[in-house]
mmCIF file of C-alpha atoms in Angstrom:
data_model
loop_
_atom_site.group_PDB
_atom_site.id
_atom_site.type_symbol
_atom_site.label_atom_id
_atom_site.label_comp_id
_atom_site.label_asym_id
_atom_site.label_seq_id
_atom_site.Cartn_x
_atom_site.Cartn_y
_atom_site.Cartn_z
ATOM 1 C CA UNK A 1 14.512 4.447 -4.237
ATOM 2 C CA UNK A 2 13.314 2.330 -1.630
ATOM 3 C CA UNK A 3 14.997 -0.682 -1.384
ATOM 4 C CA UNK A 4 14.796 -4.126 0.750
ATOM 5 C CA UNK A 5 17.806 -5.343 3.074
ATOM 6 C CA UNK A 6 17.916 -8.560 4.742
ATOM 7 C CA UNK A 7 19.682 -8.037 7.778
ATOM 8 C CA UNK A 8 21.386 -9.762 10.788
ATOM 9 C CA UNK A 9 25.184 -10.654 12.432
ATOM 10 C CA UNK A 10 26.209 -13.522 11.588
ATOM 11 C CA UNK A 11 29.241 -15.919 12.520
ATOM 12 C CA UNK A 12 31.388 -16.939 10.308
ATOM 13 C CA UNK A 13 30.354 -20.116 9.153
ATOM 14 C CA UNK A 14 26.941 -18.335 8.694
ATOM 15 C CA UNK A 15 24.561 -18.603 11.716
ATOM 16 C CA UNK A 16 22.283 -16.316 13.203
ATOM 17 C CA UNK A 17 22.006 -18.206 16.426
ATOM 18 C CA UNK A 18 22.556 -21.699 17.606
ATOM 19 C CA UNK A 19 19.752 -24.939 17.343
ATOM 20 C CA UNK A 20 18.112 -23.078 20.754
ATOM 21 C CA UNK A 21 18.009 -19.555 19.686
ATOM 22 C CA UNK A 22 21.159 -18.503 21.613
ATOM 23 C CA UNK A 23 23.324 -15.688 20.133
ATOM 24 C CA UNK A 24 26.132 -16.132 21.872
ATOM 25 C CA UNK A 25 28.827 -13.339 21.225
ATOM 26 C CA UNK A 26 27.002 -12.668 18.184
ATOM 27 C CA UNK A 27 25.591 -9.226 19.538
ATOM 28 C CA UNK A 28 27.753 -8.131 21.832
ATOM 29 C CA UNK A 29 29.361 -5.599 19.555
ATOM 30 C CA UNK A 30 26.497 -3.451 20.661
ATOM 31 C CA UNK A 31 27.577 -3.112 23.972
ATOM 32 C CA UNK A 32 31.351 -3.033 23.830
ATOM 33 C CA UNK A 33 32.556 0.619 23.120
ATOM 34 C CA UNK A 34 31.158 4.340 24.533
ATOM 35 C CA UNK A 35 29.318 5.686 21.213
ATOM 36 C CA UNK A 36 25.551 5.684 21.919
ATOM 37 C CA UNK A 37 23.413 4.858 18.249
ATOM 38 C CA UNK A 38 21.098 7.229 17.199
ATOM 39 C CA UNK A 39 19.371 5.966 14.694
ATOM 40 C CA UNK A 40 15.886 3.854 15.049
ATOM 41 C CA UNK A 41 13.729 4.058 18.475
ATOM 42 C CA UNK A 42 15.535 5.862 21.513
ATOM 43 C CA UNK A 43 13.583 3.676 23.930
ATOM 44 C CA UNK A 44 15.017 0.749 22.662
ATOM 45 C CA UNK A 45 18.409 1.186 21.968
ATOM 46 C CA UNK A 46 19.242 3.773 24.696
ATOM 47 C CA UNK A 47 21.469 0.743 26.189
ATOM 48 C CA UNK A 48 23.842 0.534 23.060
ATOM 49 C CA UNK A 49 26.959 1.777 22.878
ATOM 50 C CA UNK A 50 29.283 0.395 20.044
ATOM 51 C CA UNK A 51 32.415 1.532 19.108
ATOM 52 C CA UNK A 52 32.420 4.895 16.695
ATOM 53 C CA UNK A 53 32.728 3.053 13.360
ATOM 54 C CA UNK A 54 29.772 0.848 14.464
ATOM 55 C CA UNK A 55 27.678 3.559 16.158
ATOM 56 C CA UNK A 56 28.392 5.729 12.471
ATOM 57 C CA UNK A 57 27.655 2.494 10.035
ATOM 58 C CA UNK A 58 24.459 1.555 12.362
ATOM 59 C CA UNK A 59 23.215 5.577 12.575
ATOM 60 C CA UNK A 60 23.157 5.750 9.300
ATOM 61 C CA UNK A 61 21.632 2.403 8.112
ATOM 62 C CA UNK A 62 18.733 2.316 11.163
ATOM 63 C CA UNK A 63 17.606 5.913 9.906
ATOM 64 C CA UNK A 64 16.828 4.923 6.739
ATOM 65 C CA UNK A 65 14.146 2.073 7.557
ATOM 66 C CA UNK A 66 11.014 2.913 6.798
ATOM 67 C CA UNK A 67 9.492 -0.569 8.316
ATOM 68 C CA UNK A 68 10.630 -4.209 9.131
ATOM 69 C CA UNK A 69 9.880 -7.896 8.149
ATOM 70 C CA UNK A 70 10.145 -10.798 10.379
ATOM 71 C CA UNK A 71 9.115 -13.951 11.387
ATOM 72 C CA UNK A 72 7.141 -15.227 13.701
ATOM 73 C CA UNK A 73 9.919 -17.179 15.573
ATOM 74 C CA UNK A 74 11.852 -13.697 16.334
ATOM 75 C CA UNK A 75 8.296 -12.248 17.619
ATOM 76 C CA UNK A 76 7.780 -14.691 19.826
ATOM 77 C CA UNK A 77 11.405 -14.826 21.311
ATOM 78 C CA UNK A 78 11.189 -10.988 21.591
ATOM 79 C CA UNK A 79 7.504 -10.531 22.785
ATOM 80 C CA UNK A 80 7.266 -8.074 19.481
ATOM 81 C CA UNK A 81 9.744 -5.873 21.328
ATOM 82 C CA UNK A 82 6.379 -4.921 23.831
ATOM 83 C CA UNK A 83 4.845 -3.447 20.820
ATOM 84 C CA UNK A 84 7.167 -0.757 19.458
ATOM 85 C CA UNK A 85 9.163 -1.301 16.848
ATOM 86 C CA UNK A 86 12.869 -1.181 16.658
ATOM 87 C CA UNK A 87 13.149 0.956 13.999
ATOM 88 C CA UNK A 88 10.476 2.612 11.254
ATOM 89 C CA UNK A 89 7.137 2.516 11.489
ATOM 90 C CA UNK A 90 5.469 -0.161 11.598
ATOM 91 C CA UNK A 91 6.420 -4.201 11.520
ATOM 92 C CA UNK A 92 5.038 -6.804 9.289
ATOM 93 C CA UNK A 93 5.355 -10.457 10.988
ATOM 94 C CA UNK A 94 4.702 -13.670 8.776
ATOM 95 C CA UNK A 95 2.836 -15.850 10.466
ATOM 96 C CA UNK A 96 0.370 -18.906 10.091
ATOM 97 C CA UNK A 97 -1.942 -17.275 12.074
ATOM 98 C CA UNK A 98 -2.679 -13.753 14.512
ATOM 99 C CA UNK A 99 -1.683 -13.934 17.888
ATOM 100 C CA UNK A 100 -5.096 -12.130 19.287
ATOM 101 C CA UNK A 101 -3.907 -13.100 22.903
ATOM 102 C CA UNK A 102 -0.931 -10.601 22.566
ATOM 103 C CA UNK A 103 -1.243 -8.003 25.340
ATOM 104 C CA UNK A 104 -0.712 -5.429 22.720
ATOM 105 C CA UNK A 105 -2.804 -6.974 20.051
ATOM 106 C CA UNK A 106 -4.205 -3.939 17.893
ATOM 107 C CA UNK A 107 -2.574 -1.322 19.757
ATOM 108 C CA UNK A 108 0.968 -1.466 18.758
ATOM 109 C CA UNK A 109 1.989 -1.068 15.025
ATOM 110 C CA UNK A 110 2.153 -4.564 14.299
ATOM 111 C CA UNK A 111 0.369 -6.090 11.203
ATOM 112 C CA UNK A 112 0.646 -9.760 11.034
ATOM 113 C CA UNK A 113 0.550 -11.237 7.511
ATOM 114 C CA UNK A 114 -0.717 -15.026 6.549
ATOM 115 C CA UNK A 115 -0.970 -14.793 3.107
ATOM 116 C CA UNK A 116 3.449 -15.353 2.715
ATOM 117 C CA UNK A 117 6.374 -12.800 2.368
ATOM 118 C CA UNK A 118 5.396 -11.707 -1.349
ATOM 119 C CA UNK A 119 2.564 -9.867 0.547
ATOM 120 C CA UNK A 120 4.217 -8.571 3.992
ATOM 121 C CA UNK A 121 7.015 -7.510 1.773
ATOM 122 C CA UNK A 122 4.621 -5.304 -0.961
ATOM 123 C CA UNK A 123 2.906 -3.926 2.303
ATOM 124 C CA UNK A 124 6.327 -2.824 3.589
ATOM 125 C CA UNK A 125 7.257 -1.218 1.080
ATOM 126 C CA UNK A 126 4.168 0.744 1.086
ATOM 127 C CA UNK A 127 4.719 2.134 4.266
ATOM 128 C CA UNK A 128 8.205 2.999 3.573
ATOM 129 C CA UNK A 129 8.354 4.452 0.820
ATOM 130 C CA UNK A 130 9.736 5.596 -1.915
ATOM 131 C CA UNK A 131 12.892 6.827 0.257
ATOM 132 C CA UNK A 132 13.431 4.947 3.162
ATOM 133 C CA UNK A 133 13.948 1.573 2.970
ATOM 134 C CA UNK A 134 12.444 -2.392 4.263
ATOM 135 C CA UNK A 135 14.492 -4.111 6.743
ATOM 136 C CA UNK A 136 14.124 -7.678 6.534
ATOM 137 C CA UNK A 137 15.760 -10.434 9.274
ATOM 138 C CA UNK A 138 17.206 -13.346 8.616
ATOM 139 C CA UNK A 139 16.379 -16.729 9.042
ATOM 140 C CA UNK A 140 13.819 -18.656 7.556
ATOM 141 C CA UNK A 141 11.339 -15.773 6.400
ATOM 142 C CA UNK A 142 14.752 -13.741 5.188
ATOM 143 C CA UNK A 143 15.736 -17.105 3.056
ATOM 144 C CA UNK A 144 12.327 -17.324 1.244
ATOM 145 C CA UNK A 145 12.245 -13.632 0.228
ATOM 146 C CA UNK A 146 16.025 -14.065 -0.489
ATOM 147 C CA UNK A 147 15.184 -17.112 -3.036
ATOM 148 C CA UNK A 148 11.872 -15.431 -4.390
ATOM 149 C CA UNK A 149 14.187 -12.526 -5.842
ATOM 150 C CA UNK A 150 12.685 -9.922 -2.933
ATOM 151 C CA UNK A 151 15.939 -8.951 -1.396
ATOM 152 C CA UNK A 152 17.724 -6.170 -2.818
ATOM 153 C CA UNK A 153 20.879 -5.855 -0.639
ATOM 154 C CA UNK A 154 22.196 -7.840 2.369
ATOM 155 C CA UNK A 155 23.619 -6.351 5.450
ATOM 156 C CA UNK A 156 25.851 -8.316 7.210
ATOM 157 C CA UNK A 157 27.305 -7.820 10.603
ATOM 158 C CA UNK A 158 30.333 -10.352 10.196
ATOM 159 C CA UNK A 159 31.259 -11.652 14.211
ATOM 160 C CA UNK A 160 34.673 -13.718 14.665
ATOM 161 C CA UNK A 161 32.833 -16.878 16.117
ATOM 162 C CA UNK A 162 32.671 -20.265 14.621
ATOM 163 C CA UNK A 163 29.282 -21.808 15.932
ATOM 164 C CA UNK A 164 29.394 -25.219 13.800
ATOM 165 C CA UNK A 165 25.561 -25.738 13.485
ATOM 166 C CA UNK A 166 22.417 -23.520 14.380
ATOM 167 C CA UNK A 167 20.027 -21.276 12.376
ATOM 168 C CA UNK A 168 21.353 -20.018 9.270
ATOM 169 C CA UNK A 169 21.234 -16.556 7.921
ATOM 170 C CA UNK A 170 19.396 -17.741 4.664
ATOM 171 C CA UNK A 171 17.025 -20.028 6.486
ATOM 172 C CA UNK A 172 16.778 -23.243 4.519
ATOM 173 C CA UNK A 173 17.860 -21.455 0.889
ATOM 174 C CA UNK A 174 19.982 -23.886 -1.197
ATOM 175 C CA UNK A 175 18.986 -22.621 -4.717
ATOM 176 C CA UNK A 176 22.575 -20.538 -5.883
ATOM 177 C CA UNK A 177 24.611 -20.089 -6.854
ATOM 178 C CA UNK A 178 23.440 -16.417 -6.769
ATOM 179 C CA UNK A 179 25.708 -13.565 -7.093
ATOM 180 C CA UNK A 180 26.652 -10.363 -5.249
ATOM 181 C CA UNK A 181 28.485 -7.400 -6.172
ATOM 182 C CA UNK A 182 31.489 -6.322 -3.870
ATOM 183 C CA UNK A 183 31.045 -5.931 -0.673
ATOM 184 C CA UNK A 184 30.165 -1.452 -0.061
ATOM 185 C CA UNK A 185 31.226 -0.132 2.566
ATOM 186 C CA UNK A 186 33.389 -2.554 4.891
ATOM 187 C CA UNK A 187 33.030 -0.884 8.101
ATOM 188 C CA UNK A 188 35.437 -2.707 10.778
ATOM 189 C CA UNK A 189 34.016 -1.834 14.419
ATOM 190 C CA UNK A 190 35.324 -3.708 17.594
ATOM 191 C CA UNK A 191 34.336 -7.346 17.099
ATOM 192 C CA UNK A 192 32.352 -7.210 13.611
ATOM 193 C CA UNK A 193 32.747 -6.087 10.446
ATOM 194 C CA UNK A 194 30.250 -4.413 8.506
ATOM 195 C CA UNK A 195 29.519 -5.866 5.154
ATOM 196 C CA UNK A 196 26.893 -4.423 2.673
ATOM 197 C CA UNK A 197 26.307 -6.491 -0.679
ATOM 198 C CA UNK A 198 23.942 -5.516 -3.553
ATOM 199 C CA UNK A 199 22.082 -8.646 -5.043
ATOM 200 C CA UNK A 200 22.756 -9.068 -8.756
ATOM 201 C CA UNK A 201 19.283 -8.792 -10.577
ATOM 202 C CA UNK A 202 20.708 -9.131 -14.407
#
């Protein structure tokens, strides 16, 4: 069954990046070992190389996504990765409005969603699947599905760094407590640990 994963690493007081979008040591994980990751798009993450455990956990998790939520923020910090998706097929963006001026503006499979996450979510899933699965980022976007009861597992990528203030992992969230089951696997690469909780519905 297809199911939705909020995503991202995170330090360990629980940002995603610092107050100017800086990542610090968060992702260098991906570039610290010799074990190339297969899974996802081979044009973008033929520069990766992780260490085995990381390159395994990441294979297997990045194959499975059938299409990705973010926000607009990431977008526009990434330039929509120059219009191909990181992994799946397609990428839903929440956004106030379409940004027609993007060079690749109705060519690449982008679909930019106004009407809230409820929507770019359902459409998602659509595209997925019934067997692959909705990767969602975190941050702001990540935090509303989170507290609307959308997100059906988190994956964390845990990094040893203490940042002290930034952008948090749930966005601006603050309605728990809300309970997860034990953590499934815990993966420990070089520099991260790999953390996979299911959300308690019941």
């Amino acid at each position: 069954m297809s199911k939705v994963i909020m995503a991202d690493a995170v330090s360990l007081d629980g940002f995603l990046a610092d107050e100017h979008d800086g990542v610090g040591p968060l992702h260098d994980f991906y570039f610290n070992g010799d074990t190339p990751i297969k899974g996802g798009r081979d044009t973008f993450y033929v520069h990766f190389k992780t260490s085995p455990a990381t390159a395994r956990y990441l294979d297997a998790a990045w194959s499975r996504i059938g299409a990705m939520v973010i926000g607009r923020r990431l977008f526009d910090i990434t330039n929509g990765w120059n219009g191909v998706p990181v992994a799946g097929d397609r990428v839903f963006v929440v956004t106030h409005s379409a940004p027609t001026d993007w060079e690749f503006y109705g060519k690449a499979p982008f679909t930019f969603v106004t009407d809230g996450v409820h929507s770019a979510i359902a459409q998602a899933k659509q595209v997925a699947g019934p067997h692959r699965d909705v990767a969602l980022n975190g941050g702001d976007v990540g935090g509303q599905a989170f507290a609307a009861g959308l997100v059906d597992e988190l994956d964390v990528a845990l990094v040893p760094v203490v940042f002290g203030s930034g952008k948090r992992f749930f966005g601006s969230f603050a309605d728990g407590p809300v309970l997860l089951e034990d953590p499934e696997p815990v993966v420990t690469g070089d520099r991260v640990t790999h953390l996979r909780y299911r959300v308690r519905k019941d």
